[in-house]
Amino acid sequence: DIQMTQSPSSLSASMGDSVTISCRASHDISNFLSWFQQKPGKAPGLLIFAASTLQDGVPSRFSGGGSGTDFTLTIRNLQPADFATYFCQQTYTMPYTFGQGTRLEIK
Amino acid sequence: VQLVESGGRVVQPGDSLRLSCAASGFAFSSSGMHWVRQAAGKGLQWVAFMRYDGSNNQYAESVRGRFTISRDNSKNTLFLQMNGLRVEDTAVYYCSILHYFDGVPYLPYWGQGTLVTVPS
């Protein structure tokens, strides 16, 4: 199975800050990488797919990058709604494994 | 697009349970479908996949041989039959649709989830 490792596992930031979350795959997965946002008690919501393509309706403050084994999710100008948990997922091969999550908290 | 899971409840270890996912608002019979689960306070774990035509079933190693994914395209419904349930199967179970972008799979739509509890 392909292992996905996210870092950091948690971070604190203030409104208006920019943050970057990293995701590393144990094998080359090209651009087969998605990012999700999840809030307590809710289903995950897709933010980015194919490593850098923004899902419809997602603010342009969110951006994704990377290819191969190293990927990033960057959120600029943090807003109150952005404080949540973020997961990466590889869809290169099944099982479609997820990172362990990054919890973004308000400082 | 709407996905509505149901069937989750409290069951005893070793019991069986069937989850359903009612789909609407898209071409269900042309869509591959996934089940993904999440234990309380934990991360997401992919569970199973079925192609639009019911072929190519794939399972996580932890459920292979105990869980069976199936679908009824005439009723726009996806199922997950879970046998031999274990304490570690306790989780919220989500169904999700498989889409493709330039050949890259992704899961854009998820249901609200249904909770399965297997107490120790």
XYZ file of N, CA and C in Angstrom:
681
model
N 0.832 -1.188 0.000
C 0.000 0.000 0.000
C 0.882 1.258 0.000
N 0.377 2.319 -0.609
C 1.095 3.587 -0.600
C 0.795 4.317 0.713
N 1.825 4.690 1.430
C 1.661 5.412 2.691
C 1.706 6.912 2.420
N 0.788 7.636 3.048
C 0.730 9.087 2.913
C 1.045 9.711 4.263
N 2.021 10.574 4.295
C 2.446 11.196 5.545
C 2.266 12.698 5.457
N 1.426 13.222 6.334
C 1.176 14.659 6.373
C 1.996 15.314 7.471
N 2.362 16.553 7.221
C 2.997 17.342 8.269
C 2.638 18.810 8.096
N 2.487 19.541 9.224
C 2.514 18.992 10.581
C 1.194 18.283 10.907
N 1.113 17.649 12.059
C -0.149 17.015 12.464
C -1.121 18.064 13.002
N -0.585 19.170 13.480
C -1.430 20.281 13.891
C -0.636 21.569 13.780
N -1.355 22.670 13.608
C -0.705 23.969 13.612
C -1.691 25.039 14.022
N -1.143 26.089 14.582
C -1.943 27.228 15.013
C -1.593 28.431 14.159
N -2.608 29.167 13.771
C -2.386 30.348 12.955
C -3.465 31.374 13.258
N -3.229 32.574 12.822
C -4.176 33.671 13.062
C -4.913 34.019 11.789
N -6.051 34.668 11.986
C -6.815 35.137 10.828
C -5.918 36.014 9.952
N -5.978 35.813 8.653
C -5.191 36.589 7.717
C -3.834 35.985 7.392
N -3.398 34.994 8.209
C -2.116 34.332 7.938
C -2.208 33.441 6.704
N -1.045 33.004 6.240
C -0.948 31.961 5.224
C -0.298 30.745 5.866
N -0.787 29.565 5.503
C -0.208 28.324 6.027
C -0.017 27.338 4.890
N 0.937 26.440 5.092
C 1.194 25.380 4.115
C 1.240 24.043 4.830
N 0.504 23.087 4.301
C 0.473 21.719 4.809
C 1.144 20.826 3.768
N 1.975 19.917 4.243
C 2.713 19.029 3.334
C 2.165 17.609 3.402
N 2.307 16.911 2.296
C 1.890 15.513 2.196
C 2.923 14.784 1.360
N 3.446 13.710 1.895
C 4.467 12.934 1.193
C 3.967 11.512 0.970
N 4.129 11.046 -0.269
C 3.736 9.683 -0.626
C 4.946 8.762 -0.583
N 4.721 7.507 -0.214
C 5.825 6.549 -0.125
C 6.274 6.058 -1.494
N 5.471 6.308 -2.521
C 5.827 5.977 -3.899
C 5.413 7.137 -4.804
N 5.981 7.173 -5.983
C 5.619 8.186 -6.974
C 4.144 8.007 -7.358
N 3.348 9.044 -7.140
C 1.927 8.977 -7.483
C 1.556 10.026 -8.541
N 2.586 10.535 -9.233
C 2.336 11.548 -10.276
C 1.534 12.703 -9.673
N 0.367 13.008 -10.231
C -0.483 14.069 -9.673
C -1.802 13.512 -9.140
N -1.795 12.235 -8.755
C -3.017 11.571 -8.302
C -3.252 11.863 -6.815
N -3.497 13.120 -6.504
C -3.549 13.561 -5.124
C -4.706 14.534 -4.936
N -5.510 14.293 -3.908
C -6.622 15.176 -3.546
C -6.420 15.703 -2.136
N -7.030 16.859 -1.881
C -7.055 17.458 -0.544
C -8.507 17.657 -0.115
N -8.773 17.324 1.154
C -10.102 17.484 1.723
C -10.026 18.343 2.979
N -11.120 19.028 3.246
C -11.326 19.757 4.496
C -12.468 19.075 5.247
N -12.291 18.901 6.555
C -13.355 18.299 7.349
C -13.561 19.079 8.635
N -14.822 19.349 8.944
C -15.194 20.002 10.201
C -15.900 18.979 11.085
N -15.881 19.186 12.400
C -16.445 18.193 13.329
C -17.876 17.814 12.994
N -18.130 16.511 12.927
C -19.473 16.013 12.677
C -19.919 16.072 11.234
N -19.018 16.475 10.346
C -19.378 16.610 8.937
C -18.558 15.675 8.069
N -19.078 15.394 6.867
C -18.315 14.614 5.899
C -17.163 15.447 5.346
N -16.123 14.798 4.868
C -15.043 15.549 4.214
C -15.565 16.283 2.992
N -15.001 17.467 2.734
C -15.347 18.240 1.548
C -14.121 18.380 0.659
N -14.278 18.070 -0.626
C -13.151 18.126 -1.551
C -12.738 19.564 -1.808
N -11.436 19.817 -1.699
C -10.887 21.144 -2.005
C -10.171 21.152 -3.350
N -9.293 20.169 -3.517
C -8.379 20.141 -4.665
C -8.249 18.702 -5.134
N -8.193 18.504 -6.447
C -7.930 17.195 -7.018
C -6.874 17.327 -8.104
N -6.348 16.174 -8.515
C -5.244 16.164 -9.485
C -4.136 17.127 -9.039
N -3.879 17.126 -7.761
C -2.803 17.873 -7.096
C -2.996 19.382 -7.058
N -3.572 19.975 -8.107
C -3.588 21.437 -8.152
C -4.878 22.025 -8.711
N -5.865 21.197 -9.026
C -7.115 21.693 -9.611
C -8.133 21.985 -8.514
N -8.609 23.209 -8.484
C -9.540 23.639 -7.450
C -10.945 23.121 -7.749
N -11.561 22.492 -6.759
C -12.939 22.039 -6.914
C -13.852 23.259 -7.047
N -14.925 23.106 -7.838
C -15.890 24.186 -8.012
C -16.384 24.689 -6.666
N -16.416 26.011 -6.524
C -16.954 26.614 -5.310
C -15.937 26.825 -4.209
N -14.744 26.287 -4.360
C -13.700 26.448 -3.337
C -12.984 27.782 -3.575
N -12.825 28.593 -2.529
C -12.174 29.899 -2.717
C -10.758 29.780 -3.271
N -10.365 30.780 -4.045
C -9.035 30.763 -4.677
C -7.911 30.970 -3.661
N -8.269 31.217 -2.387
C -7.253 31.293 -1.334
C -6.579 29.935 -1.120
N -7.250 28.891 -1.563
C -6.701 27.546 -1.460
C -5.933 27.213 -2.741
N -4.766 26.632 -2.588
C -4.016 26.189 -3.762
C -3.232 24.935 -3.422
N -3.048 24.099 -4.430
C -2.294 22.865 -4.244
C -1.160 22.784 -5.231
N -0.097 22.111 -4.830
C 1.044 21.947 -5.710
C 1.759 20.644 -5.462
N 2.716 20.377 -6.326
C 3.544 19.195 -6.163
C 3.247 18.131 -7.193
N 4.150 17.162 -7.239
C 4.011 16.035 -8.144
C 4.996 14.959 -7.706
N 4.690 13.726 -8.046
C 5.602 12.653 -7.672
C 5.348 12.167 -6.261
N 6.158 12.603 -5.322
C 5.989 12.161 -3.929
C 5.713 13.299 -2.955
N 5.923 14.530 -3.354
C 5.793 15.662 -2.418
C 4.758 16.665 -2.894
N 3.834 16.975 -1.993
C 2.696 17.819 -2.319
C 2.455 18.839 -1.200
N 1.825 19.944 -1.578
C 1.502 20.967 -0.586
C 0.094 21.497 -0.802
N -0.517 21.887 0.303
C -1.766 22.638 0.298
C -1.461 23.965 0.981
N -1.715 25.046 0.290
C -1.483 26.379 0.858
C -2.805 27.108 0.980
N -3.006 27.714 2.135
C -4.194 28.534 2.369
C -3.719 29.938 2.697
N -4.115 30.899 1.885
C -3.722 32.287 2.105
C -4.848 33.031 2.809
N -4.500 34.068 3.535
C -5.487 34.958 4.148
C -6.551 34.148 4.903
N -6.108 33.418 5.910
C -6.990 32.527 6.661
C -8.254 33.238 7.143
N -9.369 32.550 6.912
C -10.679 33.033 7.358
C -11.219 32.107 8.446
N -12.192 32.560 9.235
C -12.719 31.721 10.331
C -13.170 30.341 9.875
N -13.752 30.256 8.677
C -14.263 28.970 8.179
C -13.155 27.986 7.821
N -11.915 28.461 7.773
C -10.804 27.599 7.353
C -10.248 26.753 8.487
N -10.630 27.071 9.724
C -10.087 26.326 10.855
C -10.825 24.994 10.947
N -10.106 23.943 10.586
C -10.687 22.624 10.376
C -9.539 21.624 10.303
N -9.864 20.385 9.953
C -8.841 19.358 9.734
C -8.735 19.081 8.243
N -7.516 18.912 7.763
C -7.238 18.712 6.348
C -6.583 17.348 6.131
N -7.043 16.676 5.082
C -6.513 15.359 4.732
C -6.066 15.348 3.268
N -4.964 14.661 3.009
C -4.611 14.366 1.627
C -4.999 12.914 1.329
N -5.187 12.609 0.071
C -5.540 11.254 -0.355
C -4.890 10.965 -1.700
N -4.265 9.789 -1.805
C -3.736 9.388 -3.106
C -4.767 8.509 -3.808
N -4.924 8.729 -5.100
C -5.840 7.919 -5.914
C -5.079 7.272 -7.063
N -3.798 7.016 -6.835
C -2.968 6.388 -7.870
C -3.281 4.912 -7.983
N -3.468 4.275 -6.823
C -3.796 2.868 -6.817
C -4.581 2.532 -5.555
N -5.478 1.556 -5.648
C -6.233 1.146 -4.470
C -5.372 0.215 -3.616
N -5.455 0.305 -2.291
C -6.366 1.149 -1.520
C -6.017 2.641 -1.611
N -7.021 3.465 -1.780
C -6.836 4.900 -1.867
C -6.544 5.465 -0.481
N -5.313 5.489 -0.100
C -4.917 5.844 1.258
C -4.924 7.345 1.503
N -5.169 7.682 2.781
C -5.238 9.061 3.239
C -4.055 9.376 4.158
N -3.693 10.642 4.210
C -2.803 11.096 5.256
C -3.540 11.086 6.585
N -2.784 11.245 7.669
C -3.385 11.129 9.003
C -4.133 12.389 9.429
N -3.994 13.450 8.646
C -4.733 14.675 8.941
C -3.875 15.750 9.572
N -4.233 16.989 9.297
C -3.597 18.163 9.910
C -4.694 19.029 10.485
N -4.629 19.253 11.786
C -5.623 20.072 12.453
C -5.147 21.509 12.490
N -5.913 22.401 11.889
C -5.579 23.824 11.842
C -6.431 24.551 12.886
N -5.748 25.155 13.846
C -6.436 25.809 14.957
C -6.160 27.298 14.967
N -7.054 28.022 15.584
C -6.876 29.469 15.713
C -5.892 29.758 16.844
N -4.929 30.627 16.541
C -3.945 31.007 17.568
C -4.565 32.044 18.493
N -26.528 16.560 -6.682
C -26.027 15.253 -6.257
C -26.374 15.043 -4.793
N -26.928 13.879 -4.506
C -27.240 13.554 -3.108
C -26.924 12.090 -2.849
N -26.250 11.860 -1.746
C -25.936 10.517 -1.285
C -26.419 10.415 0.152
N -27.254 9.427 0.439
C -27.805 9.289 1.785
C -27.561 7.876 2.278
N -26.662 7.762 3.263
C -26.367 6.460 3.847
C -27.380 6.136 4.940
N -27.608 4.848 5.140
C -28.481 4.392 6.222
C -28.089 2.982 6.624
N -28.646 2.532 7.730
C -28.431 1.161 8.172
C -27.492 1.019 9.355
N -26.792 2.070 9.704
C -25.866 1.974 10.827
C -26.603 1.883 12.153
N -26.056 1.089 13.064
C -26.640 0.941 14.409
C -25.639 0.238 15.300
N -26.034 -0.007 16.531
C -25.207 -0.754 17.479
C -25.443 -2.243 17.260
N -24.352 -2.969 17.063
C -24.419 -4.419 16.889
C -23.351 -5.067 17.774
N -23.476 -6.352 17.990
C -22.520 -7.085 18.816
C -21.403 -7.679 17.954
N -20.230 -7.889 18.536
C -19.153 -8.538 17.773
C -19.630 -9.840 17.161
N -19.267 -10.023 15.888
C -19.663 -11.221 15.162
C -20.952 -11.067 14.379
N -21.713 -10.026 14.659
C -22.976 -9.795 13.960
C -22.744 -9.354 12.518
N -23.841 -9.317 11.767
C -23.837 -8.818 10.391
C -24.707 -7.579 10.301
N -24.402 -6.771 9.298
C -25.146 -5.524 9.094
C -25.029 -5.150 7.626
N -26.094 -4.577 7.066
C -26.021 -4.095 5.684
C -26.284 -2.600 5.663
N -25.336 -1.876 5.113
C -25.486 -0.438 4.922
C -25.999 -0.166 3.514
N -26.768 0.908 3.387
C -27.265 1.337 2.087
C -26.835 2.775 1.825
N -26.719 3.110 0.557
C -26.407 4.477 0.128
C -27.336 4.786 -1.042
N -28.323 5.625 -0.784
C -29.277 6.009 -1.817
C -28.741 7.205 -2.574
N -28.654 7.074 -3.895
C -28.050 8.108 -4.734
C -29.096 8.791 -5.599
N -28.893 10.087 -5.824
C -29.776 10.826 -6.718
C -29.033 12.030 -7.272
N -29.539 12.548 -8.384
C -28.970 13.763 -8.958
C -27.803 13.552 -9.898
N -27.489 12.308 -10.191
C -26.405 12.022 -11.136
C -26.646 10.644 -11.738
N -25.838 10.295 -12.720
C -25.997 9.020 -13.427
C -25.359 7.898 -12.608
N -26.105 7.401 -11.631
C -25.570 6.380 -10.725
C -25.101 5.151 -11.501
N -25.860 4.714 -12.478
C -25.533 3.476 -13.183
C -24.272 3.601 -14.032
N -23.745 4.834 -14.172
C -22.510 5.058 -14.927
C -21.341 5.419 -14.022
N -21.542 5.332 -12.714
C -20.548 5.843 -11.764
C -19.969 4.751 -10.878
N -18.634 4.729 -10.780
C -17.995 3.904 -9.768
C -18.270 4.500 -8.396
N -18.318 3.640 -7.373
C -18.676 4.089 -6.037
C -17.737 3.495 -5.007
N -17.484 4.282 -3.963
C -16.594 3.884 -2.880
C -17.326 3.923 -1.542
N -16.808 3.122 -0.592
C -17.115 3.270 0.822
C -15.817 3.671 1.534
N -15.932 4.653 2.420
C -14.815 5.127 3.232
C -15.332 5.226 4.667
N -14.493 4.895 5.651
C -14.949 4.976 7.030
C -14.008 5.816 7.875
N -14.536 6.220 9.032
C -13.761 7.063 9.944
C -14.166 6.757 11.383
N -13.240 6.207 12.130
C -13.460 6.002 13.560
C -13.441 7.349 14.273
N -14.132 7.436 15.378
C -14.264 8.698 16.112
C -12.890 9.269 16.457
N -12.684 10.515 16.067
C -11.430 11.179 16.368
C -10.233 10.690 15.578
N -10.477 9.862 14.573
C -9.386 9.279 13.793
C -9.435 9.761 12.348
N -8.528 9.228 11.563
C -8.452 9.602 10.162
C -9.412 8.801 9.297
N -9.311 9.031 8.004
C -10.169 8.388 7.022
C -9.521 7.106 6.518
N -10.344 6.077 6.351
C -9.854 4.809 5.825
C -10.743 4.362 4.679
N -10.134 4.216 3.498
C -10.853 3.677 2.351
C -11.217 2.220 2.622
N -12.450 1.812 2.263
C -12.946 0.480 2.600
C -13.160 -0.393 1.366
N -13.888 0.130 0.373
C -14.244 -0.725 -0.757
C -14.632 0.120 -1.970
N -14.563 -0.512 -3.152
C -14.897 0.139 -4.415
C -15.624 -0.846 -5.313
N -16.562 -0.308 -6.099
C -17.222 -1.102 -7.123
C -17.372 -0.258 -8.389
N -17.044 -0.828 -9.536
C -17.247 -0.136 -10.823
C -18.731 0.042 -11.102
N -19.033 0.882 -12.081
C -20.421 1.203 -12.424
C -21.229 -0.035 -12.791
N -20.531 -1.029 -13.342
C -21.241 -2.213 -13.830
C -21.197 -3.363 -12.823
N -20.709 -3.077 -11.630
C -20.680 -4.108 -10.595
C -19.443 -4.989 -10.629
N -18.516 -4.666 -11.480
C -17.316 -5.486 -11.592
C -16.163 -4.850 -10.824
N -15.024 -5.567 -10.810
C -13.779 -5.040 -10.253
C -13.920 -4.578 -8.815
N -14.558 -5.377 -7.986
C -14.652 -5.025 -6.576
C -13.270 -5.015 -5.949
N -13.014 -3.989 -5.152
C -11.743 -3.862 -4.441
C -12.048 -3.635 -2.960
N -11.205 -4.177 -2.092
C -11.436 -4.069 -0.650
C -10.142 -3.743 0.078
N -10.282 -3.029 1.184
C -9.166 -2.868 2.103
C -8.848 -4.232 2.711
N -7.575 -4.437 2.988
C -7.163 -5.725 3.534
C -7.879 -6.038 4.849
N -8.167 -5.027 5.628
C -8.766 -5.228 6.950
C -10.214 -5.719 6.879
N -10.854 -5.599 5.712
C -12.254 -6.027 5.604
C -12.450 -7.127 4.568
N -11.407 -7.419 3.793
C -11.534 -8.420 2.733
C -11.941 -9.756 3.314
N -12.947 -10.374 2.682
C -13.455 -11.653 3.160
C -14.589 -11.518 4.164
N -14.779 -10.325 4.719
C -15.875 -10.091 5.676
C -16.918 -9.133 5.111
N -16.482 -8.147 4.323
C -17.386 -7.144 3.759
C -17.586 -7.415 2.276
N -18.784 -7.109 1.781
C -19.089 -7.251 0.356
C -19.805 -6.000 -0.135
N -19.253 -5.390 -1.160
C -19.889 -4.228 -1.776
C -20.764 -4.713 -2.931
N -21.921 -4.085 -3.073
C -22.811 -4.443 -4.182
C -23.647 -3.214 -4.536
N -24.398 -3.327 -5.608
C -25.218 -2.203 -6.038
C -26.441 -2.698 -6.782
N -27.490 -1.875 -6.771
C -28.685 -2.120 -7.552
C -28.886 -0.880 -8.405
N -28.467 -0.944 -9.639
C -28.549 0.224 -10.520
C -29.998 0.587 -10.841
N -30.909 -0.375 -10.738
C -32.320 -0.072 -11.005
C -32.934 0.760 -9.881
N -32.285 0.726 -8.706
C -32.791 1.477 -7.554
C -31.812 2.563 -7.108
N -30.775 2.786 -7.911
C -29.773 3.823 -7.578
C -29.267 3.680 -6.145
N -28.930 2.464 -5.775
C -28.521 2.216 -4.394
C -27.251 1.365 -4.346
N -26.348 1.775 -3.467
C -25.113 1.060 -3.187
C -25.248 0.399 -1.821
N -24.646 -0.778 -1.666
C -24.741 -1.503 -0.407
C -23.342 -1.869 0.105
N -23.277 -2.091 1.407
C -22.095 -2.689 2.011
C -22.582 -3.721 3.015
N -22.402 -5.000 2.664
C -22.748 -6.080 3.563
C -21.542 -6.353 4.448
N -21.749 -6.243 5.759
C -20.644 -6.411 6.709
C -20.934 -7.609 7.592
N -20.102 -8.616 7.497
C -20.238 -9.820 8.306
C -19.080 -9.923 9.290
N -19.276 -10.695 10.341
C -18.205 -10.892 11.314
C -17.676 -9.594 11.874
N -18.585 -8.702 12.258
C -18.155 -7.374 12.693
C -17.283 -7.437 13.943
N -16.303 -6.551 13.970
C -15.330 -6.478 15.060
C -15.409 -5.103 15.725
N -14.865 -5.033 16.918
C -14.829 -3.754 17.636
C -14.166 -2.682 16.773
N -13.115 -3.073 16.065
C -12.367 -2.103 15.257
C -13.099 -1.659 13.997
N -14.264 -2.220 13.708
C -15.089 -1.749 12.589
C -15.973 -0.576 12.990
N -15.976 -0.236 14.267
C -16.758 0.905 14.742
C -16.290 2.174 14.053
N -17.215 2.842 13.361
C -16.850 4.025 12.587
C -18.093 4.631 11.952
N -17.929 5.831 11.441
C -18.906 6.412 10.518
C -18.520 5.944 9.121
N -19.499 5.435 8.389
C -19.270 4.924 7.040
C -19.875 5.900 6.032
N -19.045 6.328 5.083
C -19.453 7.247 4.031
C -19.436 6.532 2.687
N -20.394 6.861 1.820
C -20.283 6.460 0.419
C -19.870 7.693 -0.391
N -19.212 7.447 -1.498
C -18.686 8.534 -2.306
C -18.651 8.114 -3.766
N -18.718 9.100 -4.650
C -18.737 8.863 -6.096
C -17.322 8.997 -6.637
N -17.006 8.173 -7.621
C -15.728 8.277 -8.308
C -15.898 9.110 -9.580
N -15.099 10.153 -9.696
C -15.033 10.945 -10.919
C -13.615 10.870 -11.467
N -13.457 11.327 -12.712
C -12.143 11.394 -13.337
C -11.916 12.775 -13.942
N -10.678 13.246 -13.850
C -10.260 14.493 -14.504
C -8.955 14.200 -15.220
N -8.975 14.245 -16.546
C -7.774 13.926 -17.319
C -7.165 12.595 -16.866
N -8.035 11.637 -16.577
C -7.573 10.317 -16.181
C -7.218 10.182 -14.711
N -7.322 11.257 -13.958
C -6.996 11.216 -12.527
C -8.277 11.021 -11.723
N -8.379 9.936 -10.943
C -9.587 9.718 -10.132
C -9.664 10.700 -8.965
N -10.887 11.035 -8.605
C -11.086 11.825 -7.390
C -12.509 11.603 -6.900
N -12.748 11.961 -5.624
C -14.024 11.698 -4.963
C -14.676 13.026 -4.567
N -15.492 13.607 -5.425
C -16.014 14.946 -5.178
C -17.245 15.012 -4.278
N -18.007 13.941 -4.205
C -19.260 13.994 -3.445
C -19.316 12.851 -2.437
N -19.712 13.204 -1.228
C -19.803 12.247 -0.131
C -21.168 12.370 0.533
N -21.673 11.258 1.082
C -22.867 11.327 1.900
C -22.544 11.876 3.281
N -23.562 11.908 4.134
C -23.395 12.454 5.481
C -22.867 11.404 6.462
N -22.898 10.154 6.032
C -22.360 9.079 6.855
C -23.408 8.396 7.716
N -23.123 7.139 8.074
C -23.970 6.382 8.987
C -23.059 5.688 9.988
N -23.438 5.719 11.263
C -22.576 5.245 12.337
C -22.832 3.785 12.647
N -21.758 3.012 12.611
C -21.792 1.616 13.029
C -20.991 1.503 14.324
N -21.606 0.929 15.337
C -20.939 0.766 16.628
C -20.921 -0.691 17.011
N -19.718 -1.200 17.275
C -19.524 -2.575 17.727
C -18.841 -2.492 19.081
N -19.582 -2.552 20.171
C -18.980 -2.363 21.494
C -18.167 -3.568 21.928
N -17.178 -3.299 22.750
C -16.325 -4.387 23.257
C -16.956 -5.067 24.457
